[in-house]
Amino acid sequence: MRKVLYAGTFDPITNGHMDMIERASKLCDVLLIGVMENKGKKPFFTSAERKNIIERSAAHLSNIEVITFDGLLADFVNVNQIEAVVRGLRATMDFEYELQMAHMNARLYNKDVETIFMMTSPQYSFVSSSIVKEVFSFNGDIEGLVPNAALEELKRKMKNQNEGGL
Ligand code: COA
């Protein structure tokens, strides 16, 4: 059973991430999508909300499993028999950060685990979760940049927040 991990904050998942997921899912038996925490970020959605959005968005794919994990990515890889970690590269600016993370993670793995870099499709090369949230918060059009489930949850949560709820 070939298990591959695609991890990220996914706050929320975008169509750029979905493109990676669809392509990576063809390379393995099981693609684990890890909703993880980046210490430098304060997410808008809870990890349970992010997981739910991904599950709804990837429901058409049969070999996907979505998990939440708030420890080290390498610890998750070590205890779950992951053979490779997939990362998406959007532009050269992603490369240095990715290289640093890949080297640090490699030091923490207790066996050989490959990091596979895939190029994000060009139509999503400018997309990030933050830019999508920012545009949406000013009522800008983000149709086509995020899956429907993400758009619905952004609408719901921002409306609730504006009305003083959760
Ligand atoms: N399409 C669209 N957007 C993409 C993308 C793609 N293919 N690939 C990346 N992005 C965006 C992400 O949405 C994210 O946007 P944001 O900064 O606006 O949120 C940005 O590019 C950076 O993505 P990424 O590098 O995947 O960062 P991340 O915060 O989503 O994920 C973790 C980083 C969670 C994998 C990393 O912090 C981690 O491993 N955390 C666990 C703790 C740990 O082990 N730390 C030590 C690591 S050495």
XYZ file of N, CA, C and O and ligand atoms in Angstrom:
712
model
N 0.852 -1.203 0.000
C 0.000 0.000 0.000
C 0.884 1.247 0.000
O 1.616 1.480 0.960
N 0.841 1.993 -1.079
C 1.706 3.173 -1.204
C 0.981 4.417 -0.672
O 0.014 4.880 -1.271
N 1.490 4.915 0.494
C 0.824 6.067 1.132
C 1.653 7.327 0.960
O 2.844 7.352 1.276
N 0.978 8.368 0.488
C 1.643 9.652 0.271
C 0.895 10.719 1.064
O -0.324 10.644 1.232
N 1.639 11.687 1.578
C 1.033 12.771 2.373
C 1.119 14.089 1.620
O 2.176 14.446 1.092
N -0.007 14.797 1.594
C -0.008 16.185 1.105
C -0.493 17.028 2.276
O -1.653 16.916 2.689
N 0.392 17.824 2.827
C 0.049 18.577 4.047
C 0.000 20.066 3.776
O 0.649 20.576 2.867
N -0.771 20.748 4.579
C -0.835 22.199 4.468
C -1.751 22.745 5.532
O -2.343 21.988 6.313
N -1.869 24.064 5.554
C -2.795 24.684 6.500
C -4.212 24.654 5.919
O -5.196 24.526 6.655
N -4.315 24.828 4.616
C -5.599 24.732 3.898
C -6.672 25.634 4.519
O -7.747 25.156 4.898
N -6.356 26.919 4.631
C -7.257 27.851 5.336
C -7.821 28.926 4.411
O -7.481 30.091 4.578
N -8.690 28.614 3.458
C -9.241 27.308 3.152
C -8.498 26.670 1.976
O -7.634 27.298 1.356
N -8.920 25.442 1.653
C -8.377 24.779 0.461
C -8.767 25.595 -0.777
O -9.854 26.194 -0.825
N -7.854 25.652 -1.748
C -8.135 26.393 -2.995
C -8.149 25.410 -4.167
O -7.768 24.245 -4.017
N -8.517 25.918 -5.317
C -8.472 25.047 -6.502
C -7.037 24.721 -6.904
O -6.797 23.737 -7.599
N -6.092 25.537 -6.466
C -4.676 25.203 -6.674
C -4.318 23.954 -5.875
O -3.647 23.050 -6.379
N -4.772 23.898 -4.624
C -4.558 22.679 -3.821
C -5.300 21.493 -4.445
O -4.786 20.377 -4.491
N -6.525 21.733 -4.902
C -7.321 20.632 -5.479
C -6.625 20.046 -6.713
O -6.640 18.835 -6.920
N -6.028 20.929 -7.500
C -5.289 20.479 -8.681
C -4.144 19.555 -8.250
O -3.930 18.479 -8.838
N -3.445 19.945 -7.181
C -2.350 19.102 -6.659
C -2.896 17.765 -6.168
O -2.318 16.708 -6.411
N -4.019 17.825 -5.454
C -4.601 16.606 -4.873
C -5.030 15.648 -5.973
O -4.755 14.447 -5.909
N -5.694 16.188 -6.992
C -6.161 15.313 -8.081
C -4.981 14.644 -8.788
O -5.019 13.459 -9.090
N -3.930 15.416 -9.006
C -2.760 14.836 -9.702
C -1.997 13.877 -8.793
O -1.606 12.779 -9.218
N -1.808 14.254 -7.530
C -1.039 13.391 -6.610
C -1.782 12.094 -6.312
O -1.156 11.047 -6.106
N -3.119 12.146 -6.310
C -3.892 10.940 -5.965
C -3.688 9.824 -6.998
O -3.899 8.659 -6.705
N -3.255 10.221 -8.208
C -3.021 9.216 -9.260
C -1.677 8.501 -9.068
O -1.402 7.499 -9.718
N -0.841 9.045 -8.189
C 0.517 8.490 -8.039
C 0.636 7.491 -6.897
O 1.712 6.967 -6.639
N -0.463 7.271 -6.152
C -0.334 6.432 -4.949
C -1.619 5.658 -4.698
O -2.637 5.891 -5.349
N -1.553 4.741 -3.746
C -2.762 3.991 -3.372
C -3.660 4.843 -2.475
O -4.874 4.850 -2.623
N -3.022 5.508 -1.507
C -3.785 6.370 -0.595
C -3.079 7.719 -0.505
O -1.869 7.776 -0.267
N -3.849 8.777 -0.706
C -3.300 10.122 -0.494
C -3.893 10.663 0.800
O -5.112 10.879 0.896
N -3.027 10.838 1.791
C -3.485 11.441 3.048
C -3.361 12.946 2.909
O -2.298 13.450 2.517
N -4.434 13.647 3.196
C -4.369 15.111 3.184
C -4.295 15.546 4.642
O -5.231 15.320 5.422
N -3.161 16.099 5.006
C -2.927 16.462 6.408
C -3.228 17.931 6.651
O -2.551 18.806 6.130
N -4.277 18.171 7.432
C -4.598 19.549 7.832
C -3.731 19.831 9.056
O -3.986 19.320 10.144
N -2.683 20.593 8.849
C -1.695 20.773 9.909
C -1.630 22.231 10.340
O -2.324 23.078 9.789
N -0.809 22.496 11.341
C -0.690 23.863 11.833
C 0.669 24.423 11.450
O 1.685 23.753 11.559
N 0.636 25.661 10.979
C 1.853 26.411 10.707
C 1.916 27.449 11.822
O 1.031 28.295 11.936
N 2.944 27.373 12.657
C 3.027 28.237 13.859
C 2.981 29.723 13.503
O 2.613 30.548 14.329
N 3.342 30.044 12.275
C 3.347 31.449 11.873
C 1.981 31.960 11.438
O 1.842 33.117 11.065
N 0.969 31.122 11.488
C -0.352 31.535 10.973
C -1.439 31.415 12.031
O -1.388 30.516 12.877
N -2.406 32.316 11.941
C -3.573 32.252 12.822
C -4.763 31.949 11.912
O -5.294 32.841 11.257
N -5.174 30.689 11.818
C -6.185 30.343 10.811
C -7.557 30.973 11.068
O -7.946 31.199 12.212
N -8.251 31.246 9.983
C -9.622 31.769 10.028
C -10.583 30.630 10.375
O -11.486 30.786 11.177
N -10.377 29.471 9.763
C -11.222 28.297 10.023
C -10.557 27.389 11.056
O -9.324 27.261 11.074
N -11.360 26.716 11.877
C -10.813 25.709 12.802
C -10.312 24.524 11.975
O -10.693 24.367 10.801
N -9.513 23.677 12.593
C -9.010 22.527 11.827
C -10.154 21.591 11.448
O -10.142 20.994 10.369
N -11.181 21.476 12.305
C -12.333 20.624 11.966
C -13.085 21.202 10.763
O -13.529 20.459 9.878
N -13.205 22.523 10.718
C -13.881 23.158 9.568
C -13.072 22.957 8.291
O -13.620 22.660 7.222
N -11.743 23.104 8.407
C -10.887 22.931 7.219
C -10.968 21.496 6.706
O -11.026 21.254 5.506
N -10.998 20.545 7.637
C -11.098 19.127 7.260
C -12.429 18.867 6.544
O -12.480 18.217 5.499
N -13.497 19.410 7.108
C -14.823 19.211 6.528
C -14.899 19.780 5.103
O -15.443 19.142 4.195
N -14.328 20.962 4.891
C -14.353 21.580 3.553
C -13.595 20.697 2.556
O -14.041 20.467 1.429
N -12.454 20.162 3.003
C -11.655 19.312 2.090
C -12.417 18.025 1.779
O -12.461 17.579 0.617
N -13.022 17.418 2.797
C -13.754 16.162 2.563
C -14.878 16.369 1.545
O -15.080 15.554 0.653
N -15.595 17.497 1.673
C -16.670 17.779 0.712
C -16.096 18.045 -0.683
O -16.668 17.631 -1.698
N -14.961 18.707 -0.734
C -14.384 19.089 -2.036
C -13.743 17.908 -2.757
O -13.651 17.898 -3.979
N -13.271 16.933 -1.977
C -12.562 15.794 -2.588
C -13.410 14.528 -2.567
O -12.885 13.435 -2.767
N -14.727 14.697 -2.393
C -15.619 13.526 -2.275
C -15.613 12.662 -3.541
O -15.919 11.478 -3.481
N -15.247 13.253 -4.676
C -15.236 12.498 -5.935
C -13.995 11.616 -6.070
O -13.902 10.829 -7.009
N -13.043 11.750 -5.150
C -11.814 10.951 -5.242
C -11.890 9.807 -4.223
O -12.191 10.035 -3.052
N -11.601 8.587 -4.700
C -11.849 7.417 -3.836
C -10.673 7.065 -2.923
O -10.849 6.365 -1.935
N -9.473 7.547 -3.216
C -8.327 7.117 -2.407
C -7.743 8.241 -1.541
O -6.543 8.357 -1.345
N -8.652 9.056 -1.023
C -8.253 10.220 -0.215
C -8.688 10.007 1.231
O -9.773 9.511 1.491
N -7.828 10.418 2.148
C -8.207 10.406 3.566
C -7.750 11.736 4.154
O -6.590 12.121 3.940
N -8.643 12.424 4.843
C -8.271 13.733 5.399
C -8.088 13.594 6.910
O -8.948 13.051 7.597
N -6.949 14.066 7.399
C -6.677 13.964 8.832
C -6.257 15.338 9.363
O -5.742 16.173 8.615
N -6.480 15.562 10.645
C -5.950 16.778 11.266
C -4.831 16.349 12.207
O -4.897 15.283 12.826
N -3.806 17.168 12.277
C -2.655 16.812 13.109
C -1.972 18.103 13.525
O -1.703 18.950 12.681
N -1.695 18.268 14.833
C -1.084 19.545 15.202
C 0.341 19.405 15.748
O 0.852 20.296 16.400
N 0.978 18.277 15.429
C 2.383 18.116 15.830
C 3.310 18.333 14.652
O 2.955 18.998 13.672
N 4.494 17.736 14.754
C 5.476 17.828 13.671
C 5.059 16.944 12.503
O 4.681 15.787 12.712
N 5.198 17.468 11.315
C 4.887 16.676 10.117
C 5.717 15.384 10.109
O 5.207 14.303 9.824
N 6.986 15.491 10.496
C 7.864 14.309 10.472
C 7.381 13.237 11.454
O 7.495 12.042 11.167
N 6.837 13.649 12.588
C 6.321 12.658 13.545
C 5.149 11.900 12.931
O 5.027 10.684 13.069
N 4.285 12.636 12.238
C 3.141 11.991 11.588
C 3.625 11.001 10.524
O 3.147 9.868 10.441
N 4.604 11.433 9.754
C 5.157 10.577 8.693
C 5.769 9.313 9.303
O 5.551 8.196 8.827
N 6.494 9.478 10.396
C 7.190 8.342 11.017
C 6.232 7.278 11.556
O 6.524 6.093 11.467
N 5.109 7.693 12.094
C 4.219 6.681 12.698
C 3.143 6.177 11.734
O 2.411 5.266 12.074
N 3.054 6.755 10.548
C 1.974 6.344 9.637
C 2.456 5.691 8.341
O 1.702 5.620 7.378
N 3.696 5.225 8.337
C 4.234 4.518 7.158
C 4.027 5.301 5.862
O 3.606 4.750 4.839
N 4.297 6.595 5.920
C 4.194 7.427 4.714
C 5.473 7.234 3.894
O 6.570 7.288 4.445
N 5.319 7.036 2.599
C 6.512 6.820 1.759
C 7.027 8.103 1.113
O 8.189 8.202 0.768
N 6.121 9.049 0.910
C 6.552 10.285 0.262
C 5.637 11.433 0.679
O 4.478 11.219 1.045
N 6.201 12.621 0.640
C 5.447 13.837 0.952
C 5.429 14.683 -0.314
O 6.486 14.923 -0.913
N 4.241 15.090 -0.717
C 4.115 15.895 -1.934
C 3.995 17.361 -1.553
O 3.265 17.712 -0.627
N 4.710 18.217 -2.283
C 4.603 19.659 -2.073
C 4.384 20.334 -3.426
O 4.902 19.867 -4.448
N 3.651 21.419 -3.407
C 3.407 22.142 -4.648
C 4.314 23.357 -4.733
O 4.510 24.059 -3.749
N 4.867 23.580 -5.917
C 5.676 24.785 -6.139
C 4.919 25.692 -7.098
O 4.587 25.291 -8.203
N 4.655 26.925 -6.640
C 3.930 27.857 -7.509
C 4.886 28.760 -8.266
O 4.656 29.126 -9.388
N 5.946 29.156 -7.637
C 6.873 30.100 -8.265
C 8.230 29.903 -7.621
O 8.349 29.188 -6.622
N 9.234 30.562 -8.178
C 10.584 30.364 -7.622
C 10.632 30.791 -6.158
O 11.390 30.243 -5.384
N 9.779 31.737 -5.772
C 9.826 32.201 -4.373
C 9.454 31.082 -3.389
O 9.851 31.126 -2.237
N 8.689 30.091 -3.841
C 8.354 28.973 -2.956
C 9.558 28.074 -2.710
O 9.615 27.347 -1.726
N 10.516 28.108 -3.639
C 11.538 27.074 -3.656
C 12.435 27.079 -2.422
O 12.667 26.041 -1.795
N 12.908 28.257 -2.013
C 13.861 28.311 -0.891
C 13.235 27.826 0.402
O 13.839 27.075 1.165
N 12.008 28.261 0.638
C 11.278 27.839 1.838
C 11.036 26.328 1.809
O 11.218 25.629 2.807
N 10.667 25.833 0.631
C 10.394 24.394 0.501
C 11.660 23.568 0.709
O 11.623 22.508 1.343
N 12.766 24.072 0.185
C 14.035 23.352 0.317
C 14.425 23.253 1.790
O 14.816 22.198 2.287
N 14.263 24.365 2.497
C 14.600 24.396 3.922
C 13.734 23.399 4.697
O 14.238 22.613 5.509
N 12.424 23.424 4.410
C 11.531 22.497 5.123
C 11.859 21.046 4.784
O 11.871 20.177 5.652
N 12.128 20.781 3.499
C 12.411 19.399 3.077
C 13.668 18.873 3.765
O 13.701 17.732 4.232
N 14.685 19.720 3.865
C 15.925 19.276 4.513
C 15.716 19.053 6.010
O 16.219 18.097 6.591
N 14.980 19.962 6.629
C 14.734 19.800 8.078
C 13.903 18.549 8.327
O 14.219 17.739 9.211
N 12.859 18.358 7.527
C 12.032 17.161 7.706
C 12.852 15.891 7.475
O 12.727 14.926 8.245
N 13.707 15.904 6.458
C 14.509 14.705 6.147
C 15.364 14.310 7.345
O 15.586 13.136 7.615
N 15.808 15.310 8.080
C 16.619 15.054 9.269
C 15.789 14.393 10.369
O 16.302 13.696 11.224
N 14.486 14.658 10.341
C 13.607 14.174 11.416
C 12.934 12.835 11.089
O 12.399 12.179 11.975
N 12.944 12.453 9.809
C 12.336 11.166 9.456
C 13.220 10.039 9.980
O 14.457 10.149 9.975
N 12.580 8.922 10.377
C 13.398 7.800 10.858
C 13.671 6.758 9.771
O 14.154 5.683 10.045
N 13.304 7.094 8.530
C 13.663 6.245 7.379
C 13.691 7.148 6.147
O 13.402 8.350 6.267
N 14.008 6.586 4.983
C 14.023 7.408 3.776
C 12.594 7.734 3.345
O 11.795 6.817 3.121
N 12.306 8.983 3.274
C 10.993 9.441 2.804
C 11.270 10.474 1.723
O 12.036 11.410 1.943
N 10.696 10.278 0.556
C 10.944 11.224 -0.534
C 10.054 12.460 -0.394
O 8.896 12.358 0.011
N 10.589 13.603 -0.764
C 9.756 14.799 -0.930
C 9.604 14.983 -2.434
O 10.597 15.075 -3.160
N 8.360 14.991 -2.887
C 8.101 15.132 -4.329
C 7.533 16.530 -4.577
O 6.501 16.890 -3.997
N 8.218 17.294 -5.402
C 7.727 18.630 -5.741
C 6.978 18.573 -7.065
O 7.490 18.053 -8.052
N 5.772 19.106 -7.043
C 4.998 19.174 -8.287
C 4.711 20.640 -8.596
O 4.443 21.420 -7.686
N 4.773 20.981 -9.872
C 4.478 22.363 -10.261
C 2.971 22.589 -10.219
O 2.216 21.822 -10.824
N 2.561 23.637 -9.572
C 1.157 24.017 -9.596
C 0.779 24.412 -11.021
O 1.577 25.050 -11.714
N -0.410 24.037 -11.457
C -0.830 24.417 -12.814
C -0.832 25.942 -12.953
O -1.195 26.650 -12.003
N -0.411 26.446 -14.127
C -0.204 27.896 -14.276
C -1.422 28.755 -13.925
O -1.275 29.861 -13.404
N -2.636 28.230 -14.184
C -3.811 29.077 -13.898
C -4.016 29.325 -12.399
O -4.805 30.170 -12.013
N -3.280 28.574 -11.558
C -3.391 28.772 -10.105
C -2.090 29.279 -9.492
O -1.952 29.297 -8.265
N -1.147 29.694 -10.326
C 0.183 30.018 -9.801
C 0.163 31.248 -8.893
O 1.069 31.451 -8.102
N -0.884 32.076 -8.999
C -0.947 33.298 -8.175
C -1.864 33.107 -6.964
O -2.041 34.024 -6.165
N -2.439 31.923 -6.834
C -3.461 31.712 -5.792
C -2.801 31.304 -4.480
O -1.859 30.521 -4.461
N -3.303 31.866 -3.379
C -2.944 31.367 -2.051
C -4.190 31.511 -1.189
O -5.108 32.268 -1.522
N -4.223 30.814 -0.089
C -5.393 30.900 0.793
C -5.576 32.328 1.292
O -6.697 32.833 1.375
N -4.464 33.007 1.637
C -4.572 34.372 2.177
C -5.139 35.348 1.158
O -5.997 36.173 1.487
N -4.661 35.256 -0.087
C -5.102 36.235 -1.093
C -6.591 36.034 -1.395
O -7.347 36.994 -1.570
N -7.023 34.770 -1.379
C -8.429 34.459 -1.624
C -9.294 35.044 -0.492
O -10.326 35.668 -0.732
N -8.833 34.867 0.756
C -9.600 35.404 1.904
C -9.647 36.930 1.857
O -10.672 37.532 2.150
N -8.509 37.526 1.495
C -8.480 38.989 1.468
C -9.447 39.532 0.418
O -10.249 40.425 0.700
N -9.379 38.978 -0.785
C -10.265 39.456 -1.859
C -11.720 39.244 -1.452
O -12.568 40.139 -1.597
N -12.007 38.077 -0.894
C -13.392 37.773 -0.498
C -13.881 38.737 0.591
O -15.040 39.167 0.583
N -12.992 39.103 1.521
C -13.403 39.972 2.637
C -13.804 41.364 2.151
O -14.513 42.090 2.835
N -13.330 41.739 0.932
C -13.738 43.021 0.337
C -14.791 42.807 -0.749
O -14.950 43.636 -1.640
N -15.490 41.668 -0.660
C -16.536 41.317 -1.616
C -16.040 41.123 -3.041
O -16.804 41.270 -3.996
N -14.759 40.819 -3.198
C -14.225 40.545 -4.539
C -14.628 39.146 -4.993
O -14.956 38.283 -4.173
N -14.570 38.956 -6.294
C -15.016 37.689 -6.894
C -13.906 36.634 -6.815
O -12.829 36.818 -7.386
N -14.185 35.531 -6.124
C -13.189 34.446 -6.053
C -13.731 33.158 -6.678
O -13.179 32.086 -6.491
N -14.837 33.315 -7.411
C -15.438 32.159 -8.105
C -14.379 31.497 -8.996
O -13.651 32.186 -9.719
N -14.280 30.198 -8.943
C -13.325 29.472 -9.774
C -11.950 29.305 -9.122
O -11.124 28.557 -9.612
N -11.723 30.016 -8.023
C -10.416 29.893 -7.350
C -10.471 28.957 -6.153
O -9.434 28.479 -5.674
N -11.668 28.715 -5.634
C -11.826 27.785 -4.501
C -12.969 26.821 -4.817
O -13.882 27.159 -5.580
N -12.950 25.621 -4.226
C -14.080 24.713 -4.434
C -15.363 25.304 -3.843
O -15.302 26.161 -2.937
N -16.517 24.826 -4.319
C -17.803 25.362 -3.845
C -17.948 25.300 -2.328
O -18.456 26.222 -1.700
N -17.487 24.186 -1.735
C -17.630 24.031 -0.278
C -16.868 25.127 0.462
O -17.330 25.645 1.486
N -15.703 25.512 -0.064
C -14.915 26.565 0.581
C -15.619 27.911 0.450
O -15.674 28.702 1.407
N -16.199 28.158 -0.739
C -16.920 29.412 -0.957
C -18.127 29.506 -0.017
O -18.357 30.535 0.631
N -18.855 28.411 0.099
C -20.030 28.387 0.989
C -19.627 28.674 2.436
O -20.270 29.457 3.125
N -18.550 28.033 2.892
C -18.128 28.218 4.288
C -17.557 29.607 4.534
O -17.732 30.171 5.610
N -16.877 30.168 3.527
C -16.385 31.544 3.668
C -17.566 32.500 3.824
O -17.578 33.371 4.688
N -18.589 32.293 2.990
C -19.775 33.157 3.049
C -20.435 33.031 4.416
O -20.787 34.014 5.056
N -20.608 31.766 4.858
C -21.307 31.513 6.123
C -20.532 32.119 7.289
O -21.091 32.860 8.095
N -19.233 31.853 7.345
C -18.475 32.281 8.520
C -18.286 33.799 8.540
O -18.375 34.421 9.594
N -18.058 34.397 7.389
C -17.878 35.857 7.377
C -19.185 36.562 7.731
O -19.200 37.557 8.431
N -20.307 36.010 7.251
C -21.619 36.597 7.574
C -21.850 36.516 9.081
O -22.232 37.495 9.721
N -21.592 35.337 9.653
C -21.764 35.154 11.098
C -20.882 36.101 11.888
O -21.305 36.680 12.882
N -19.640 36.258 11.422
C -18.714 37.154 12.138
C -19.198 38.588 12.075
O -19.161 39.310 13.056
N -19.683 38.994 10.878
C -20.167 40.365 10.727
C -21.386 40.626 11.584
O -21.644 41.744 12.003
N -22.137 39.526 11.857
C -23.334 39.682 12.701
C -23.005 39.483 14.185
O -23.882 39.396 15.017
N -21.688 39.291 14.465
C -21.262 39.177 15.856
C -21.264 37.768 16.399
O -20.998 37.543 17.580
N -21.569 36.763 15.559
C -21.553 35.370 16.006
C -20.211 34.730 15.771
O -19.208 35.433 15.672
N -20.199 33.368 15.619
C -18.941 32.649 15.403
C -18.603 32.572 13.926
O -19.423 32.363 13.099
N -2.186 26.219 -4.909
C -2.584 27.299 -4.248
N -2.005 27.744 -3.119
C -0.964 27.046 -2.664
C -0.467 25.917 -3.309
C -1.134 25.500 -4.474
N -0.738 24.423 -5.154
N 0.582 25.449 -2.617
C 0.752 26.267 -1.584
N -0.194 27.224 -1.612
C -0.348 28.344 -0.688
C -1.001 27.944 0.599
O -2.394 28.126 0.558
C -0.369 28.886 1.568
O -1.090 30.104 1.492
P -1.191 31.060 2.741
O 0.223 31.378 3.150
O -1.929 32.209 2.221
O -1.915 30.270 3.813
C 1.021 29.154 0.996
O 0.937 28.784 -0.358
C 2.090 28.371 1.648
O 1.737 27.004 1.534
P 2.501 25.901 2.351
O 3.950 26.041 2.177
O 1.893 24.586 2.048
O 2.271 26.338 3.823
P 1.166 25.891 4.718
O 1.100 26.862 5.822
O -0.098 25.661 3.974
O 1.705 24.463 5.211
C 2.892 23.086 6.766
C 2.938 24.332 5.893
C 1.629 23.028 7.603
C 2.979 21.849 5.897
C 4.131 23.177 7.673
O 4.066 24.362 8.415
C 4.229 21.989 8.614
O 4.767 20.966 8.250
N 3.681 22.155 9.833
C 3.708 21.104 10.852
C 4.743 21.464 11.912
C 6.127 21.137 11.424
O 6.467 19.998 11.177
N 6.969 22.182 11.333
C 8.341 22.026 10.918
C 8.455 21.995 9.424
S 10.150 21.743 8.942
